[in-house]
XYZ file of C-alpha atoms in Angstrom:
670
model
C -16.045 27.515 55.487
C -16.075 25.592 51.379
C -19.453 25.766 49.217
C -19.771 24.870 45.757
C -20.943 27.513 43.211
C -22.887 27.742 40.045
C -21.631 25.899 37.033
C -19.036 23.743 39.728
C -16.555 26.619 41.047
C -15.290 26.745 44.298
C -16.345 29.559 46.185
C -14.161 30.322 49.164
C -15.657 31.842 51.880
C -13.503 32.496 54.788
C -14.886 33.130 58.598
C -13.501 34.591 61.236
C -13.951 32.123 63.339
C -11.057 29.349 63.703
C -11.064 25.906 60.955
C -14.441 23.447 61.560
C -10.990 20.847 60.826
C -9.163 22.046 63.470
C -12.015 22.348 65.895
C -12.644 18.901 64.888
C -11.014 16.802 62.900
C -13.648 13.767 62.642
C -16.334 16.041 61.619
C -17.810 14.113 58.246
C -19.073 17.218 56.725
C -16.128 19.840 56.491
C -14.064 16.388 55.360
C -16.987 15.855 52.847
C -16.565 19.284 51.442
C -12.752 18.952 51.614
C -12.875 15.651 49.555
C -14.656 17.460 47.428
C -12.703 20.956 46.257
C -10.339 19.285 46.144
C -11.710 16.717 43.184
C -12.014 19.599 41.678
C -9.498 21.418 42.061
C -7.982 18.460 40.116
C -5.887 17.435 43.307
C -7.088 13.977 43.391
C -4.219 11.993 45.269
C -4.700 14.440 47.904
C -8.557 13.806 48.148
C -7.174 10.281 47.812
C -5.153 10.615 50.432
C -8.021 12.642 52.830
C -10.389 8.860 52.130
C -8.311 6.769 52.900
C -6.529 8.846 56.187
C -10.592 8.484 57.404
C -11.818 5.696 56.784
C -13.778 5.215 60.100
C -15.675 8.507 59.395
C -16.055 8.651 55.514
C -17.051 4.620 55.107
C -18.092 3.459 52.439
C -21.644 4.685 51.735
C -21.041 7.817 52.572
C -18.001 8.959 50.146
C -17.986 5.446 47.937
C -18.700 7.282 44.301
C -16.094 10.473 45.232
C -12.977 7.575 46.123
C -14.250 5.661 43.356
C -14.675 8.306 41.160
C -10.326 9.379 42.193
C -9.022 6.021 41.993
C -11.032 6.109 38.048
C -8.220 9.765 37.811
C -5.765 8.364 39.007
C -5.940 5.637 36.498
C -6.497 3.066 39.152
C -9.345 0.896 37.104
C -9.034 -1.851 38.388
C -9.530 -0.470 42.155
C -12.697 1.628 40.967
C -14.289 -1.291 40.512
C -14.187 -3.024 43.222
C -14.579 0.250 45.370
C -18.351 1.070 42.548
C -19.320 -3.141 43.558
C -18.589 -2.617 47.425
C -20.610 0.206 47.402
C -23.763 -0.978 49.305
C -26.276 1.079 46.917
C -25.753 2.038 43.360
C -27.557 5.589 42.873
C -27.312 6.491 39.409
C -23.651 8.804 39.709
C -22.027 6.054 40.797
C -23.882 4.371 37.236
C -22.240 6.368 35.466
C -18.851 6.245 36.812
C -19.126 1.960 36.635
C -19.933 2.022 33.073
C -16.316 4.241 32.608
C -14.713 1.885 33.962
C -16.162 -1.683 32.152
C -15.530 0.960 29.577
C -11.639 1.337 30.074
C -11.921 -2.017 30.813
C -12.553 -2.881 27.223
C -15.895 -5.369 28.903
C -18.019 -3.896 26.658
C -21.344 -6.811 26.669
C -22.017 -5.582 30.606
C -20.976 -2.157 29.459
C -23.662 -1.844 26.994
C -25.644 -3.305 29.584
C -25.581 -0.980 32.508
C -26.141 2.447 29.387
C -28.851 0.957 28.487
C -30.105 0.220 32.267
C -29.385 4.591 32.717
C -31.225 5.171 29.541
C -34.553 3.869 30.536
C -34.344 4.509 33.610
C -33.993 7.983 34.022
C -34.166 11.181 32.267
C -32.434 14.339 32.300
C -30.384 16.409 30.835
C -27.891 14.721 30.845
C -29.640 11.632 28.168
C -27.796 13.284 25.210
C -24.468 12.332 26.890
C -25.304 8.360 27.605
C -26.322 7.637 24.364
C -23.700 8.902 22.597
C -21.348 6.583 25.713
C -23.912 4.115 24.440
C -22.853 4.387 20.638
C -19.040 4.806 21.515
C -19.560 1.242 23.608
C -21.001 -0.174 19.915
C -18.110 1.017 18.103
C -15.630 -0.728 20.103
C -17.859 -4.137 19.676
C -17.761 -3.704 16.503
C -13.861 -2.724 15.935
C -12.460 -4.960 17.880
C -14.624 -7.527 18.905
C -15.994 -8.112 15.538
C -19.960 -7.957 15.781
C -21.874 -6.552 14.347
C -23.712 -3.723 16.490
C -27.379 -3.526 16.572
C -29.153 -0.945 15.529
C -29.755 1.402 18.280
C -32.329 3.501 16.422
C -30.563 6.832 17.888
C -30.723 10.165 15.780
C -27.343 11.118 14.450
C -28.328 15.050 15.621
C -24.628 16.010 17.450
C -20.685 14.784 15.558
C -20.355 12.810 18.501
C -22.925 10.472 17.211
C -21.698 10.471 13.764
C -18.476 9.487 14.334
C -18.742 7.288 16.547
C -21.731 5.526 14.265
C -17.762 5.803 11.357
C -16.368 4.050 13.685
C -18.903 1.530 13.654
C -19.318 0.972 10.616
C -15.242 1.263 9.687
C -15.305 -2.293 12.162
C -18.100 -3.310 9.594
C -15.751 -2.353 6.506
C -18.329 -0.096 5.146
C -15.858 2.804 4.377
C -17.230 4.735 1.676
C -20.389 4.675 3.788
C -18.199 5.659 6.949
C -16.428 8.489 5.235
C -19.720 9.752 4.049
C -20.650 9.914 7.854
C -17.676 11.759 9.208
C -18.102 14.217 7.053
C -21.311 14.647 7.806
C -19.677 14.889 11.729
C -17.352 17.611 10.090
C -19.619 19.708 9.282
C -22.490 19.341 12.150
C -18.613 20.014 14.370
C -18.632 23.545 12.442
C -22.201 24.016 13.200
C -22.206 23.859 16.526
C -18.877 24.917 17.308
C -19.629 28.112 15.211
C -22.269 29.367 16.970
C -20.311 30.452 20.166
C -17.935 33.816 19.505
C -15.780 32.656 21.848
C -14.381 29.152 19.909
C -11.650 31.053 17.279
C -10.707 29.054 14.053
C -7.990 27.622 15.268
C -10.313 25.730 18.579
C -12.616 24.433 15.423
C -9.663 22.709 14.144
C -8.166 22.129 16.739
C -12.055 19.327 17.687
C -11.797 18.588 13.898
C -7.975 16.280 14.621
C -9.491 13.298 15.570
C -12.545 13.638 12.776
C -9.720 14.403 9.944
C -7.475 11.485 12.161
C -10.568 9.074 10.995
C -10.531 9.971 7.724
C -6.886 9.737 6.568
C -7.539 6.211 8.231
C -10.038 5.484 5.276
C -7.654 6.588 3.346
C -5.073 4.883 3.712
C -6.901 2.073 4.351
C -8.394 2.289 0.454
C -5.074 2.778 -0.906
C -4.678 6.134 -1.099
C -1.759 6.422 0.472
C -0.539 10.286 -0.431
C -3.239 11.424 1.165
C -3.614 10.365 4.064
C -0.207 11.455 4.437
C -0.763 14.601 4.018
C -3.390 14.839 5.750
C -1.568 13.378 9.552
C 0.652 15.913 8.320
C -1.570 18.440 8.691
C -2.970 17.518 12.190
C 0.344 16.701 13.008
C 1.153 20.275 12.016
C -1.360 21.647 14.690
C 0.044 20.338 17.733
C -3.415 18.302 18.963
C -3.311 18.047 23.126
C -4.650 15.016 22.800
C -1.488 12.353 23.125
C -3.631 9.261 22.157
C -4.307 10.743 19.129
C -0.617 11.670 18.721
C 0.119 8.256 19.235
C -1.824 6.750 16.743
C -1.144 9.219 13.527
C 2.210 8.401 14.238
C 2.518 5.054 14.337
C -0.223 5.545 10.639
C 2.217 7.306 9.701
C 5.074 4.764 10.299
C 3.234 1.793 8.959
C 3.359 4.150 5.513
C 6.789 4.745 5.529
C 7.267 0.690 6.350
C 11.286 0.456 5.275
C 12.010 3.824 3.710
C 11.830 7.699 5.017
C 13.292 5.930 8.185
C 14.223 8.939 9.854
C 11.088 10.439 9.741
C 9.597 6.711 11.007
C 11.854 7.637 13.886
C 10.745 10.714 15.183
C 7.421 9.713 14.406
C 8.602 6.452 17.648
C 8.774 9.188 20.151
C 5.128 10.921 20.225
C 4.206 6.857 20.704
C 6.492 7.147 23.763
C 4.397 10.572 25.222
C 3.079 10.264 29.097
C -0.522 8.891 29.327
C -0.832 6.784 25.731
C -0.889 3.644 27.928
C -3.916 5.050 29.405
C -6.190 7.191 26.425
C -5.656 3.662 24.054
C -6.987 0.238 23.552
C -4.363 -2.827 24.528
C -5.008 -4.310 20.959
C -3.874 -0.405 20.243
C -0.582 -0.947 22.204
C 0.210 -4.274 20.362
C 0.497 -2.628 17.676
C 2.560 0.420 18.501
C 4.942 -2.477 20.436
C 4.554 -4.829 17.280
C 5.674 -1.493 14.506
C 8.567 -0.539 17.137
C 10.168 -3.625 16.791
C 9.401 -3.943 12.713
C 11.159 -0.557 12.218
C 13.914 -1.476 14.867
C 14.529 -4.426 12.608
C 14.478 -2.342 9.481
C 17.484 0.192 11.291
C 18.998 -2.256 11.626
C 19.257 -1.740 15.258
C 19.452 -6.249 15.711
C 19.945 -6.802 19.322
C 16.866 -3.628 20.139
C 14.142 -5.579 18.412
C 15.321 -9.231 19.895
C 14.775 -7.609 23.339
C 11.192 -5.721 22.149
C 9.871 -8.594 20.153
C 10.795 -10.903 23.367
C 9.489 -8.892 25.567
C 5.854 -9.150 23.351
C 6.179 -12.523 23.313
C 6.220 -12.485 26.810
C 3.176 -10.481 27.308
C 1.492 -12.926 24.408
C 3.024 -16.112 24.377
C 0.021 -17.242 21.664
C 0.151 -14.473 19.407
C 2.414 -14.812 15.629
C 3.544 -11.716 15.815
C 6.519 -11.653 17.875
C 7.989 -15.231 16.577
C 7.517 -13.769 12.664
C 10.127 -10.531 13.837
C 12.476 -12.689 15.567
C 12.580 -15.103 12.029
C 12.355 -12.154 9.945
C 15.716 -10.443 11.739
C 17.243 -14.216 12.201
C 17.149 -14.095 8.211
C 18.319 -10.580 8.437
C 21.524 -12.213 9.722
C 21.460 -15.019 7.089
C 20.533 -17.319 10.097
C 17.996 -19.219 8.383
C 18.590 -22.191 9.728
C 18.247 -21.169 12.922
C 14.413 -18.941 12.585
C 13.356 -22.371 10.924
C 14.313 -24.382 14.483
C 12.366 -20.765 16.203
C 9.617 -21.753 13.826
C 9.922 -24.952 15.019
C 9.482 -24.938 18.293
C 6.581 -22.832 18.424
C 4.366 -24.559 16.379
C 5.049 -27.291 18.926
C 4.377 -25.756 21.215
C 1.138 -23.485 20.225
C -0.737 -26.712 17.370
C -3.259 -24.715 17.234
C -1.492 -22.071 15.089
C 0.571 -24.545 13.717
C -0.747 -23.311 10.341
C 0.434 -21.049 9.392
C 3.714 -21.100 11.120
C 4.561 -24.430 9.179
C 3.338 -21.957 6.407
C 6.488 -19.448 7.301
C 9.306 -22.745 6.817
C 7.632 -23.544 3.640
C 8.214 -20.107 2.166
C 12.327 -19.918 4.350
C 12.781 -23.927 2.494
C 11.867 -22.500 -1.602
C 13.969 -19.255 -0.209
C 17.006 -21.330 0.383
C 16.382 -22.783 -3.335
C 17.725 -25.976 -2.794
C 15.089 -27.257 -0.240
C 11.699 -27.485 -2.669
C 11.197 -31.013 -1.684
C 11.121 -30.232 2.242
C 9.407 -27.687 2.377
C 6.743 -29.671 0.083
C 6.829 -32.565 3.795
C 6.509 -29.180 5.922
C 3.656 -27.721 3.126
C 2.028 -31.495 3.324
C 1.921 -31.927 6.713
C -0.688 -28.798 7.406
C -3.320 -31.478 8.116
C -6.260 -28.809 7.490
C -4.800 -26.814 4.409
C -3.668 -30.331 2.302
C -7.436 -30.113 0.477
C -7.307 -26.519 0.042
C -6.674 -25.818 -4.245
C -4.576 -23.474 -3.326
C -2.159 -26.506 -1.357
C -2.600 -28.408 -4.287
C -1.872 -26.289 -6.757
C 1.342 -25.493 -5.123
C 1.940 -28.358 -4.127
C 2.155 -29.834 -7.790
C 3.321 -26.964 -9.251
C 6.309 -27.606 -6.333
C 6.444 -31.263 -7.328
C 6.227 -30.142 -11.160
C 9.200 -28.684 -11.070
C 11.896 -30.654 -9.197
C 10.658 -33.729 -11.894
C 8.625 -36.331 -8.869
C 5.182 -36.308 -11.009
C 4.160 -39.447 -8.419
C 4.331 -36.769 -5.783
C 2.147 -34.487 -7.494
C -0.325 -37.313 -8.364
C -0.863 -38.061 -4.326
C -0.879 -34.816 -3.968
C -3.572 -34.684 -6.136
C -5.421 -38.504 -5.101
C -5.467 -37.354 -1.177
C -7.369 -34.052 -2.510
C -10.015 -36.005 -4.580
C -10.385 -38.915 -1.756
C -11.233 -36.067 0.898
C -14.067 -34.155 -1.355
C -15.540 -38.325 -2.020
C -15.802 -38.670 2.304
C -16.430 -34.946 3.422
C -18.407 -32.689 0.012
C -18.909 -35.213 -2.999
C -21.410 -33.024 -4.403
C -18.849 -29.802 -3.892
C -17.547 -28.243 -7.155
C -14.503 -28.110 -6.412
C -14.218 -32.058 -6.123
C -15.352 -31.859 -9.810
C -12.962 -29.443 -10.747
C -10.260 -31.544 -9.078
C -10.437 -34.138 -10.696
C -10.932 -32.561 -14.127
C -6.766 -30.593 -13.308
C -6.000 -34.151 -12.690
C -7.058 -35.417 -15.714
C -5.506 -33.107 -17.422
C -2.106 -33.367 -14.859
C -1.925 -37.070 -16.083
C -2.826 -36.766 -20.054
C 0.350 -34.045 -20.241
C 3.018 -36.637 -18.374
C 2.057 -39.112 -19.628
C -0.462 -41.128 -17.793
C -3.316 -41.704 -20.114
C -4.628 -44.644 -19.019
C -5.152 -42.928 -15.278
C -6.549 -40.242 -16.757
C -8.838 -42.054 -18.914
C -10.423 -43.551 -15.814
C -10.381 -39.861 -14.042
C -12.152 -38.999 -16.824
C -14.380 -42.100 -16.832
C -15.792 -40.937 -13.370
C -16.802 -37.117 -14.462
C -17.894 -38.645 -17.442
C -20.914 -40.715 -15.390
C -21.356 -37.759 -13.227
C -22.991 -36.409 -15.502
C -23.539 -37.087 -18.544
C -24.737 -34.489 -20.659
C -21.113 -32.951 -20.195
C -20.437 -33.248 -24.119
C -17.005 -31.174 -22.512
C -15.488 -34.183 -20.535
C -17.100 -37.279 -23.242
C -15.122 -35.068 -25.526
C -11.901 -35.246 -23.485
C -11.975 -39.053 -23.120
C -12.140 -39.633 -26.798
C -9.264 -37.706 -26.973
C -7.502 -39.694 -24.928
C -8.341 -43.271 -25.356
C -7.750 -42.138 -29.056
C -4.165 -41.751 -28.134
C -5.008 -45.798 -26.485
C -7.178 -47.295 -28.066
C -8.766 -46.089 -31.275
C -11.714 -48.318 -31.197
C -13.454 -47.577 -27.784
C -13.227 -43.715 -29.078
C -15.023 -44.574 -32.401
C -18.295 -45.737 -29.852
C -17.750 -43.279 -27.754
C -18.452 -41.225 -30.348
C -21.189 -41.834 -31.054
C -22.583 -40.348 -27.653
C -21.779 -36.781 -28.890
C -24.649 -35.014 -30.234
C -25.023 -34.213 -33.807
C -23.944 -30.843 -35.529
C -28.011 -29.889 -36.079
C -28.198 -29.437 -32.942
C -24.952 -29.232 -30.937
C -25.399 -25.455 -34.285
C -26.170 -21.811 -32.011
C -28.431 -19.796 -33.402
C -25.846 -16.629 -33.797
C -26.649 -13.451 -36.052
C -23.394 -13.306 -37.691
C -23.651 -9.277 -38.304
C -24.435 -8.770 -34.652
C -21.413 -10.247 -33.673
C -19.432 -8.665 -35.950
C -20.448 -5.273 -35.307
C -19.682 -5.510 -31.689
C -17.957 -3.746 -28.958
C -15.708 -6.461 -28.988
C -15.003 -7.620 -32.730
C -11.458 -7.509 -34.442
C -13.140 -7.007 -37.560
C -16.011 -4.938 -38.488
C -17.878 -4.470 -41.674
C -18.125 -1.294 -43.139
C -21.676 0.079 -43.421
C -22.835 0.110 -46.969
C -23.513 4.297 -47.712
C -24.757 5.882 -50.483
C -23.530 5.832 -53.623
C -22.444 8.886 -55.121
C -22.346 9.867 -58.768
C -18.323 9.812 -58.947
C -18.681 6.687 -56.677
C -20.807 4.959 -59.872
C -18.675 5.999 -62.559
C -15.954 4.800 -60.246
C -17.743 1.559 -60.757
C -18.942 1.347 -63.956
C -15.235 1.734 -64.756
C -13.277 -1.090 -63.752
C -11.804 -1.936 -66.606
C -10.137 0.657 -66.576
C -6.599 1.306 -65.974
C -6.251 3.457 -62.709
C -3.231 5.952 -63.092
C -0.451 6.026 -61.646
C 1.172 9.073 -60.031
C 4.422 9.847 -60.324
C 7.112 10.188 -58.442
C 8.858 13.054 -57.679
C 12.557 13.201 -58.140
C 14.529 13.778 -55.689
C 16.324 17.245 -55.636
C 20.305 16.913 -56.666
C 22.863 19.229 -54.902
C 23.810 22.073 -56.957
C 27.445 20.444 -57.561
C 26.540 17.073 -57.921
C 29.093 15.373 -60.826
C 27.907 11.314 -61.682
C 31.258 11.237 -62.214
C 32.042 10.982 -58.876
C 30.697 8.435 -56.549
C 29.723 9.714 -54.023
C 30.867 8.821 -50.111
C 29.086 6.171 -48.464
C 29.230 7.589 -45.446
C 28.229 10.694 -46.077
C 24.859 10.382 -43.978
C 27.377 9.698 -40.599
C 28.086 12.190 -38.299
C 32.367 12.603 -38.626
C 33.195 10.638 -35.186
C 30.875 7.680 -36.849
C 33.024 7.638 -39.785
C 35.756 4.841 -40.145
C 38.523 7.000 -41.801
C 37.978 9.579 -38.994
C 41.347 9.997 -36.693
C 40.455 13.259 -33.891
C 41.448 15.823 -33.654
C 44.677 15.856 -32.907
C 45.293 17.836 -29.644
C 48.248 19.394 -27.693
C 49.941 20.797 -30.195
C 50.652 24.612 -29.603
C 50.154 23.870 -25.699
C 53.729 22.402 -25.687
C 54.908 25.856 -27.628
C 53.631 28.750 -25.866
C 54.434 29.836 -22.288
C 58.251 28.140 -22.496
C 61.036 29.980 -21.459
C 61.767 33.557 -18.998
C 58.318 35.381 -18.324
C 57.690 38.071 -21.193
C 60.263 35.819 -23.528
C 58.371 35.202 -26.766
C 59.310 31.716 -28.561
C 61.371 30.968 -31.556
C 58.029 29.717 -33.252
C 55.719 32.709 -32.134
C 56.237 34.103 -35.642
C 54.647 30.588 -37.160
C 51.908 31.051 -35.294
C 50.636 34.569 -37.240
C 48.478 33.385 -39.448
C 48.861 36.799 -41.800
C 53.247 35.503 -41.996
C 52.418 32.277 -43.083
C 53.214 31.813 -46.243
C 50.574 28.679 -47.561
C 48.029 29.893 -45.628
C 44.685 29.810 -47.605
C 43.099 32.502 -48.834
C 40.549 35.140 -47.635
C 37.305 33.215 -48.836
C 35.440 34.995 -51.421
C 32.004 37.004 -51.026
C 29.155 34.963 -51.292
C 27.696 35.826 -55.264
C 31.271 37.253 -56.699
C 32.989 36.476 -59.887
C 35.293 34.221 -57.850
C 32.713 32.016 -55.957
C 31.407 30.937 -58.765
C 34.084 30.284 -60.946
C 35.253 28.155 -57.585
C 32.536 26.241 -57.315
C 31.964 24.645 -60.236
C 35.624 23.589 -60.147
C 35.752 22.541 -56.472
C 34.559 18.552 -55.726
C 31.143 19.438 -52.813
C 32.938 17.522 -50.118
C 29.970 15.066 -49.715
C 30.948 13.223 -52.506
C 35.196 13.496 -52.352
C 36.569 10.506 -49.776
C 39.399 10.644 -48.574
C 42.096 8.428 -49.318
C 43.440 8.407 -45.816
C 44.978 10.111 -43.166
C 44.509 14.547 -43.820
C 47.470 15.857 -44.386
C 48.323 18.573 -40.948
C 46.721 21.848 -40.757
C 47.426 24.648 -38.698
C 44.097 24.070 -35.872
C 41.786 27.006 -36.751
C 40.802 28.918 -34.113
C 37.066 28.653 -33.421
C 33.790 30.385 -31.309
C 30.023 29.250 -30.616
C 27.415 31.911 -31.492
C 23.235 30.897 -30.927
C 22.762 27.865 -32.502
C 26.006 28.428 -35.075
C 29.696 27.925 -35.741
C 31.796 30.337 -36.423
C 35.303 29.968 -38.042
C 38.165 32.522 -38.302
C 40.225 31.924 -42.115
C 42.344 34.292 -42.695
C 40.898 37.026 -41.389
C 37.551 36.619 -42.772
C 34.444 34.753 -40.906
C 32.544 32.463 -42.314
C 28.889 31.037 -40.491
C 28.581 27.510 -41.104
C 25.438 25.626 -39.859
C 25.512 21.503 -38.275
C 22.829 18.856 -38.874
C 22.663 15.324 -38.140
C 26.325 15.419 -36.726
C 28.124 17.070 -39.940
C 28.679 20.369 -41.167
C 27.519 21.922 -44.380
């Protein structure tokens, strides 16, 4: 005997008597109990098998809800819908399930009506859950169908209601308001879960994962990709059990990476292929993930995989633009531009409703090749619904001007002006197009045509002084007498004078010249003003200090300020002379010239440097010309290479056994 205990817990009582179903296989009550127990244990397939096996006993009137619920949990949504609709009596629990089924089928209008009816006609402890589901339907309509949500008057007392309200605001593009709602939902979630002592901090973070994921999505839409990426990675580290949430986050990370960090994107793609993802996400979400997979295959040079995915997407949605555009992009990467244009042309012929966007892409491909600008213009002009748009006119005129085809450019202006004259004669775009056409014609020497356009403009608005001035300027080039006559219509200078506060204008924030405010005159300044006739004393310039050993008779080296390496007479260091003499012969033997390497034995070695302050030093410095003032006549004589070793910021040179420290400055030694 199976009994349902409190809280939905199954209580199994084993009796001494034999099981009921062994005595009577078709006992309705026993079969119902068995089905309910299997459902409670999550054995939906077995429960559905029992129902289908005993269809004669368990009719749709008796067990319609249990059968539909099993089909719903097994993701057989269409079968569940048929089971619910075939029930003779629509109970409240069947209506609840019907609303869930409609939501999964994305029939949001019918789902909204069902939940409204349930809330209106039922009063029990599940009213809050029904309101949450109702707000979820409204959010889905705003996000996927771009329907302006109506105010349901729901009090956002729970974090679920706040979250759904934020999703609806995202669908409307109100990102800042949505972020505030999500922050409120986070606070409510922490408060409600912290009241339960059994809930740990990890459980709270897992529950907040979906809220944080939506926050990161808003950051990504706002261009804060670094913050969004950081938050996405934090959620992935938590390893949430919701495969739908993981798939969405992985997809969004891939969109941030684009063609960079491809290795990370490949790892994230695996999260989108998890089991059960297709039952957690909407059709548009799944489609977006598949598009990104195809693009990632293209960026990673997997041409066959890219073609396979895009072809599959095109078979699922024949009228969708993205699969064809991905295929064309892949062909362009393979340098097959002609084939890409042919593919786009075939799609445009088969789907005229989407031909405009396809033709724009075709024109872009022609322009990218650089030699088909005229063909690109022909493609653009074939888009009838865009011929009169200012952007299209500007693009065509620019390209025709680049090709020096002025007649075609003027023809583009004429067609656009005629369209506005026929359909929107009072539109400001119409007048601006006429003015731009006149300026273009004046620039390219079509003065008479420009004058006719300007006259048309002036007739429509005789008070427009700017147009009149342009017209007079144009006539002055063709008919000066006519220009004089028209100049009489210009207003007088008195009427055109503007009341301008010069002081306020000069002191404004953007003024390039600001008049200095007159300060109070002190006694010193008054004396200076009175003595304006006195000659101002000039400050004497200090003479530059000359070196102590400066000799005016010797002309200084003009290259003394250049580093030694940059001087014209620098010949570089002579390397490798001593190396050739060392290490030759048998091991342990000495070379014949080893005695020459001893500086103490050479007769030509320079004497030791005198100590600073000594008499010898003073006498030496009085007769020697400083190195900076000397210019060598030729290449320097061959000298023995001095051994050098570095210290901190200084160079120590060994000269005759005595160290002299020299400092390096500006590329020279001193």
